[in-house]
Amino acid sequence: MDALERVVKPKTKRAKRFLEKREPKLTENTKNAMLIKGGNANSTVTEVLKDIVSHHLPIQKNITRPFEDQTSLEFFSKKSDCSLFLFGSHNKKRPNNLIVGRMFDYHVLDMIELGIENFVSLKDIKNNKCPEGTKPMLIFAGDAFDLNEEYRRLKSLLIDFFRGPTVPNIRLAGLEHVLHFTAVDGKIYMRSYKVLLKKSGCKIPRIELEDIGPSLDLVMRRTHLASDDLYKLSLKQPKALKPKKKKNISHDVFGTTYGRIHMQKQDLSKLQTRKMKGLKKRPAEKSVEDGGISPKKTKSV
Amino acid sequence: MAAVRVEEVLAAAAQEQHRPRSVQVEKELELEFDLGNLLALDPNPPPAAALRGAGPRRESQLRALARDNAQLLAARLWELPAERADGAAGPLVARLPEPAFRLPREKPPPRPRPPTRWEQFARLKGIRRRKRTSLVWDEQAKEWRRRWGYRRAGGDPARAWLAEVPAGADPEEDQLAKLRRAKRERVARNELNRLRNLARAHRSAAAAPLHPTGHQSRQELGLVARVARVSTASLGRFQPRLPKEPAEPPSRDGGKKRRFGPLLGDLAAERGRQLELLRGMSSKKPALDITRAVNKQLREEDAEAAAAKGKKRAQRGKRGRRQQQRPGKRSGGGGKKGGAARRQQQRPAGGGGRRKKA
């Protein structure tokens, strides 16, 4: 336990719990995101920040430039125990700039700068939205998300951002939110829809979508991606989390489960079969057999 | 007016009911799904021409695409094993599989800490942790009290008003002060040992991690580069250097094999060394003490067996455990040779099998 391995041990239970929450664990906590407004962030960017992660409030103003200097980002990440961040800024060279990034061990892992071209806010679309905190369904369309390395990292980053806590069960009627990302022509269209489940003939309902905000048209600008080996290191899962394989069980194509039992060598002559009276050995036959087979010790007198 | 409107509404409703609501979606390439994350990946290239022009047409195209993909994802989700939470009337709840898409962790996985000095000793001796009861019977108070802490059994140590002067002690000595001093020393020793264990753990952990952590200092990187250079089959002798990299200075003591004693040195010491060599060669006693070697091997095997079985074996009764521990303590107490002799007596079979006939 790391809390007990410090030189100065925590003196209260509360402090100990606080430290234990932040130390590296086997199964980790849900990632938190911090929203940062850079110098001269205009209203568009502020709106975007507020809409995207609507339950957070922007916490920091005026950190210099993430692409040049990452120390202040890392400092805030350490203080607030957040591993994801969104940095919004605006200047003449890069208008309506949004930097999405994540951290590994409180150091910047990946950062991607996106330009916001078209933004429709939550307030502009007037209908009732789905409740906050619903786990959204994420859909990525476009072959760029598979072929291009930067797009792949962007996809991973966006999944990390929007996926929400990992749950074992989900209420099927509660699937209301869909986030759809399309990569076309060098642009990424992010749209957010509410799901309406309509009756269809079979068990699976027909899906109709209704546009709620926010919707963004993004252009990828600069990127700062982690080197391959650092990325691989961050993906590494501890062995204890790997699911234990059940041995001696196999499945075939049709779904039948086969099991293997390992037996010791059996003596087939001593096998317990059905007793058939006709095959039972009679005493006369038995003595003849014994006389022939069993070795008799002869005593020499 | 009103009649027309009502008719329209009815007609529209009738159409809604009869329109075939299909859940089928045609796609060129199959989508990839990760149901644990509620994720769907569509590798089909989207119709670029249709999405070029800005405006509501694009929105409707995007929405149609999204609808198709969402339909496929929902179809998969509805196929999952579902049950009704809270009895028959509750909502339908599907059980999600584990998320398959690999996302990077927040922090590196926790490192196992190296064992402390006591843990090493316990593992060697095969001492296992005895579970203690949380409450102890207090005779004075005639009730179950906790072993330590608030209202412990045996009264509050701070209120101990009597400290007997032991037989051989100085009558002027303050016994209470002595007790207090002893406690302070115990606390200090405990803290010292804890810090020593910490330092040992830190030392072994800080030994250059050979993978990038993203925040290594210049010295660490230099150390790692040096270690990497030497990690070849010829120990780095034929590794090419970078244009401006300085050549490695030859080590001053010449390595292990190129170290020679002085030619003209201590004649008496040299004579003694040669005589010792001759004595060793001519003596009939073997250089290896078989009995000691065998007992050392047995002890190691004991420790391994105890470590392996320790967790699996069920808790024995107190008596059984105490009896088991006593022989271990006794032989540990005796000297090496004495202990070895006693161990030999306890295990004639094992030792005899391996002992050569001397």
PDB file of C-alpha atoms in Angstrom, chain B residues 186-335:
ATOM      1  CA  ARG B 186      10.949   0.962  21.186  1.00  0.00           C
ATOM      2  CA  VAL B 187       8.983   3.475  19.158  1.00  0.00           C
ATOM      3  CA  ALA B 188      12.189   4.978  17.789  1.00  0.00           C
ATOM      4  CA  ARG B 189      13.567   1.555  16.839  1.00  0.00           C
ATOM      5  CA  ASN B 190      10.338   0.636  15.105  1.00  0.00           C
ATOM      6  CA  GLU B 191      10.397   3.846  13.133  1.00  0.00           C
ATOM      7  CA  LEU B 192      14.043   3.320  12.205  1.00  0.00           C
ATOM      8  CA  ASN B 193      13.344  -0.173  10.932  1.00  0.00           C
ATOM      9  CA  ARG B 194      10.377   1.050   8.937  1.00  0.00           C
ATOM     10  CA  LEU B 195      12.500   3.722   7.284  1.00  0.00           C
ATOM     11  CA  ARG B 196      15.227   1.196   6.575  1.00  0.00           C
ATOM     12  CA  ASN B 197      12.724  -1.122   4.911  1.00  0.00           C
ATOM     13  CA  LEU B 198      11.427   1.809   2.907  1.00  0.00           C
ATOM     14  CA  ALA B 199      14.923   2.782   1.809  1.00  0.00           C
ATOM     15  CA  ARG B 200      15.642  -0.785   0.737  1.00  0.00           C
ATOM     16  CA  ALA B 201      12.409  -0.897  -1.266  1.00  0.00           C
ATOM     17  CA  HIS B 202      13.144   2.473  -2.797  1.00  0.00           C
ATOM     18  CA  ARG B 203      16.670   1.467  -3.718  1.00  0.00           C
ATOM     19  CA  SER B 204      15.540  -1.640  -5.578  1.00  0.00           C
ATOM     20  CA  ALA B 205      12.714   0.246  -7.268  1.00  0.00           C
ATOM     21  CA  ALA B 206      14.820   3.198  -8.368  1.00  0.00           C
ATOM     22  CA  ALA B 207      17.414   0.992 -10.070  1.00  0.00           C
ATOM     23  CA  ALA B 208      17.174   2.273 -13.629  1.00  0.00           C
ATOM     24  CA  PRO B 209      13.931   1.224 -15.282  1.00  0.00           C
ATOM     25  CA  LEU B 210      14.983   0.262 -18.770  1.00  0.00           C
ATOM     26  CA  HIS B 211      11.782   1.409 -20.456  1.00  0.00           C
ATOM     27  CA  PRO B 212      10.758   4.991 -21.128  1.00  0.00           C
ATOM     28  CA  THR B 213       8.627   6.548 -18.444  1.00  0.00           C
ATOM     29  CA  GLY B 214       8.302   9.881 -20.152  1.00  0.00           C
ATOM     30  CA  HIS B 215      10.037  11.802 -17.434  1.00  0.00           C
ATOM     31  CA  GLN B 216      13.613  10.652 -17.079  1.00  0.00           C
ATOM     32  CA  SER B 217      16.463  12.958 -16.176  1.00  0.00           C
ATOM     33  CA  ARG B 218      19.659  13.304 -18.160  1.00  0.00           C
ATOM     34  CA  GLN B 219      21.614  11.166 -15.716  1.00  0.00           C
ATOM     35  CA  GLU B 220      19.021   8.371 -15.831  1.00  0.00           C
ATOM     36  CA  LEU B 221      19.072   8.403 -19.604  1.00  0.00           C
ATOM     37  CA  GLY B 222      22.861   8.226 -19.609  1.00  0.00           C
ATOM     38  CA  LEU B 223      22.796   5.277 -17.234  1.00  0.00           C
ATOM     39  CA  VAL B 224      20.215   3.501 -19.328  1.00  0.00           C
ATOM     40  CA  ALA B 225      22.221   4.096 -22.482  1.00  0.00           C
ATOM     41  CA  ARG B 226      25.319   2.660 -20.830  1.00  0.00           C
ATOM     42  CA  VAL B 227      23.477  -0.423 -19.612  1.00  0.00           C
ATOM     43  CA  ALA B 228      21.941  -0.941 -23.058  1.00  0.00           C
ATOM     44  CA  ARG B 229      25.346  -0.751 -24.693  1.00  0.00           C
ATOM     45  CA  VAL B 230      26.762  -3.455 -22.465  1.00  0.00           C
ATOM     46  CA  SER B 231      23.748  -5.749 -22.914  1.00  0.00           C
ATOM     47  CA  THR B 232      25.001  -7.449 -26.061  1.00  0.00           C
ATOM     48  CA  ALA B 233      26.552 -10.888 -26.388  1.00  0.00           C
ATOM     49  CA  SER B 234      30.064  -9.457 -26.527  1.00  0.00           C
ATOM     50  CA  LEU B 235      29.351  -7.075 -23.644  1.00  0.00           C
ATOM     51  CA  GLY B 236      29.459  -3.984 -25.770  1.00  0.00           C
ATOM     52  CA  ARG B 237      32.958  -4.391 -27.149  1.00  0.00           C
ATOM     53  CA  PHE B 238      31.954  -4.109 -30.780  1.00  0.00           C
ATOM     54  CA  GLN B 239      29.169  -1.540 -30.486  1.00  0.00           C
ATOM     55  CA  PRO B 240      29.770   1.411 -32.811  1.00  0.00           C
ATOM     56  CA  ARG B 241      29.766   4.780 -31.118  1.00  0.00           C
ATOM     57  CA  LEU B 242      27.991   7.926 -32.289  1.00  0.00           C
ATOM     58  CA  PRO B 243      30.217  10.529 -34.008  1.00  0.00           C
ATOM     59  CA  LYS B 244      30.723  12.713 -30.967  1.00  0.00           C
ATOM     60  CA  GLU B 245      30.263  10.159 -28.225  1.00  0.00           C
ATOM     61  CA  PRO B 246      33.377   9.925 -26.059  1.00  0.00           C
ATOM     62  CA  ALA B 247      35.072   6.541 -25.924  1.00  0.00           C
ATOM     63  CA  GLU B 248      34.659   4.579 -22.717  1.00  0.00           C
ATOM     64  CA  PRO B 249      37.774   5.039 -20.553  1.00  0.00           C
ATOM     65  CA  PRO B 250      39.456   1.721 -19.667  1.00  0.00           C
ATOM     66  CA  SER B 251      38.539   0.743 -16.143  1.00  0.00           C
ATOM     67  CA  ARG B 252      41.309   1.399 -13.693  1.00  0.00           C
ATOM     68  CA  ASP B 253      41.430  -1.934 -11.970  1.00  0.00           C
ATOM     69  CA  GLY B 254      41.461  -3.780 -15.274  1.00  0.00           C
ATOM     70  CA  GLY B 255      38.312  -5.834 -14.764  1.00  0.00           C
ATOM     71  CA  LYS B 256      38.223  -9.161 -12.950  1.00  0.00           C
ATOM     72  CA  LYS B 257      40.530 -11.237 -15.120  1.00  0.00           C
ATOM     73  CA  ARG B 258      43.243  -8.644 -15.682  1.00  0.00           C
ATOM     74  CA  ARG B 259      44.095  -8.055 -12.103  1.00  0.00           C
ATOM     75  CA  PHE B 260      47.459  -9.304 -10.932  1.00  0.00           C
ATOM     76  CA  GLY B 261      49.217  -9.121  -7.638  1.00  0.00           C
ATOM     77  CA  PRO B 262      52.485  -7.177  -7.385  1.00  0.00           C
ATOM     78  CA  LEU B 263      55.599  -9.075  -8.504  1.00  0.00           C
ATOM     79  CA  LEU B 264      57.825  -8.268  -5.567  1.00  0.00           C
ATOM     80  CA  GLY B 265      55.640  -8.002  -2.531  1.00  0.00           C
ATOM     81  CA  ASP B 266      55.293  -9.648   0.769  1.00  0.00           C
ATOM     82  CA  LEU B 267      57.523 -12.729   0.590  1.00  0.00           C
ATOM     83  CA  ALA B 268      56.154 -14.178   3.810  1.00  0.00           C
ATOM     84  CA  ALA B 269      52.567 -13.909   2.552  1.00  0.00           C
ATOM     85  CA  GLU B 270      53.482 -15.562  -0.725  1.00  0.00           C
ATOM     86  CA  ARG B 271      55.245 -18.394   1.091  1.00  0.00           C
ATOM     87  CA  GLY B 272      52.231 -18.822   3.359  1.00  0.00           C
ATOM     88  CA  ARG B 273      49.883 -18.966   0.367  1.00  0.00           C
ATOM     89  CA  GLN B 274      51.942 -21.623  -1.410  1.00  0.00           C
ATOM     90  CA  LEU B 275      52.183 -23.769   1.740  1.00  0.00           C
ATOM     91  CA  GLU B 276      48.430 -23.513   2.265  1.00  0.00           C
ATOM     92  CA  LEU B 277      47.895 -24.668  -1.298  1.00  0.00           C
ATOM     93  CA  LEU B 278      50.161 -27.692  -0.805  1.00  0.00           C
ATOM     94  CA  ARG B 279      48.484 -28.537   2.457  1.00  0.00           C
ATOM     95  CA  GLY B 280      45.071 -28.474   0.851  1.00  0.00           C
ATOM     96  CA  MET B 281      46.237 -30.708  -1.970  1.00  0.00           C
ATOM     97  CA  SER B 282      47.842 -33.311   0.227  1.00  0.00           C
ATOM     98  CA  SER B 283      45.230 -33.587   2.980  1.00  0.00           C
ATOM     99  CA  LYS B 284      42.844 -36.495   2.831  1.00  0.00           C
ATOM    100  CA  LYS B 285      39.931 -34.568   4.287  1.00  0.00           C
ATOM    101  CA  PRO B 286      37.562 -33.413   1.496  1.00  0.00           C
ATOM    102  CA  ALA B 287      37.357 -29.652   1.008  1.00  0.00           C
ATOM    103  CA  LEU B 288      33.586 -29.744   0.918  1.00  0.00           C
ATOM    104  CA  ASP B 289      31.903 -30.551   4.206  1.00  0.00           C
ATOM    105  CA  ILE B 290      29.175 -32.833   2.977  1.00  0.00           C
ATOM    106  CA  THR B 291      27.100 -32.735   6.118  1.00  0.00           C
ATOM    107  CA  ARG B 292      26.960 -28.957   6.188  1.00  0.00           C
ATOM    108  CA  ALA B 293      26.149 -28.773   2.513  1.00  0.00           C
ATOM    109  CA  VAL B 294      23.356 -31.306   2.875  1.00  0.00           C
ATOM    110  CA  ASN B 295      21.844 -29.531   5.828  1.00  0.00           C
ATOM    111  CA  LYS B 296      21.950 -26.236   4.046  1.00  0.00           C
ATOM    112  CA  GLN B 297      20.125 -27.807   1.126  1.00  0.00           C
ATOM    113  CA  LEU B 298      17.533 -29.297   3.452  1.00  0.00           C
ATOM    114  CA  ARG B 299      16.945 -25.960   5.108  1.00  0.00           C
ATOM    115  CA  GLU B 300      16.403 -24.275   1.759  1.00  0.00           C
ATOM    116  CA  GLU B 301      13.956 -26.941   0.719  1.00  0.00           C
ATOM    117  CA  ASP B 302      12.107 -26.501   3.995  1.00  0.00           C
ATOM    118  CA  ALA B 303      11.773 -22.798   3.402  1.00  0.00           C
ATOM    119  CA  GLU B 304      10.484 -23.314  -0.120  1.00  0.00           C
ATOM    120  CA  ALA B 305       7.977 -25.933   0.950  1.00  0.00           C
ATOM    121  CA  ALA B 306       6.703 -23.730   3.743  1.00  0.00           C
ATOM    122  CA  ALA B 307       6.286 -20.799   1.416  1.00  0.00           C
ATOM    123  CA  ALA B 308       4.442 -22.866  -1.163  1.00  0.00           C
ATOM    124  CA  LYS B 309       2.121 -24.611   1.272  1.00  0.00           C
ATOM    125  CA  GLY B 310       1.711 -21.707   3.611  1.00  0.00           C
ATOM    126  CA  LYS B 311      -1.335 -20.189   2.027  1.00  0.00           C
ATOM    127  CA  LYS B 312      -3.058 -23.356   0.983  1.00  0.00           C
ATOM    128  CA  ARG B 313      -2.823 -25.297   4.190  1.00  0.00           C
ATOM    129  CA  ALA B 314      -5.766 -24.744   6.492  1.00  0.00           C
ATOM    130  CA  GLN B 315      -5.190 -23.194   9.861  1.00  0.00           C
ATOM    131  CA  ARG B 316      -4.085 -25.790  12.361  1.00  0.00           C
ATOM    132  CA  GLY B 317      -5.069 -25.655  15.971  1.00  0.00           C
ATOM    133  CA  LYS B 318      -2.940 -23.561  18.270  1.00  0.00           C
ATOM    134  CA  ARG B 319      -1.367 -26.620  19.808  1.00  0.00           C
ATOM    135  CA  GLY B 320      -0.349 -28.146  16.531  1.00  0.00           C
ATOM    136  CA  ARG B 321       1.219 -24.934  15.372  1.00  0.00           C
ATOM    137  CA  ARG B 322       3.147 -24.389  18.576  1.00  0.00           C
ATOM    138  CA  GLN B 323       4.494 -27.914  18.480  1.00  0.00           C
ATOM    139  CA  GLN B 324       5.528 -27.419  14.911  1.00  0.00           C
ATOM    140  CA  GLN B 325       7.293 -24.169  15.643  1.00  0.00           C
ATOM    141  CA  ARG B 326       9.277 -25.382  18.649  1.00  0.00           C
ATOM    142  CA  PRO B 327      11.629 -27.797  16.845  1.00  0.00           C
ATOM    143  CA  GLY B 328      12.360 -25.047  14.346  1.00  0.00           C
ATOM    144  CA  LYS B 329      13.212 -22.609  17.133  1.00  0.00           C
ATOM    145  CA  ARG B 330      15.406 -25.064  18.965  1.00  0.00           C
ATOM    146  CA  SER B 331      17.603 -25.902  16.024  1.00  0.00           C
ATOM    147  CA  GLY B 332      17.796 -22.270  15.070  1.00  0.00           C
ATOM    148  CA  GLY B 333      19.001 -21.516  18.575  1.00  0.00           C
ATOM    149  CA  GLY B 334      21.873 -23.986  18.560  1.00  0.00           C
ATOM    150  CA  GLY B 335      25.114 -23.241  16.756  1.00  0.00           C
TER     151      GLY B 335
END
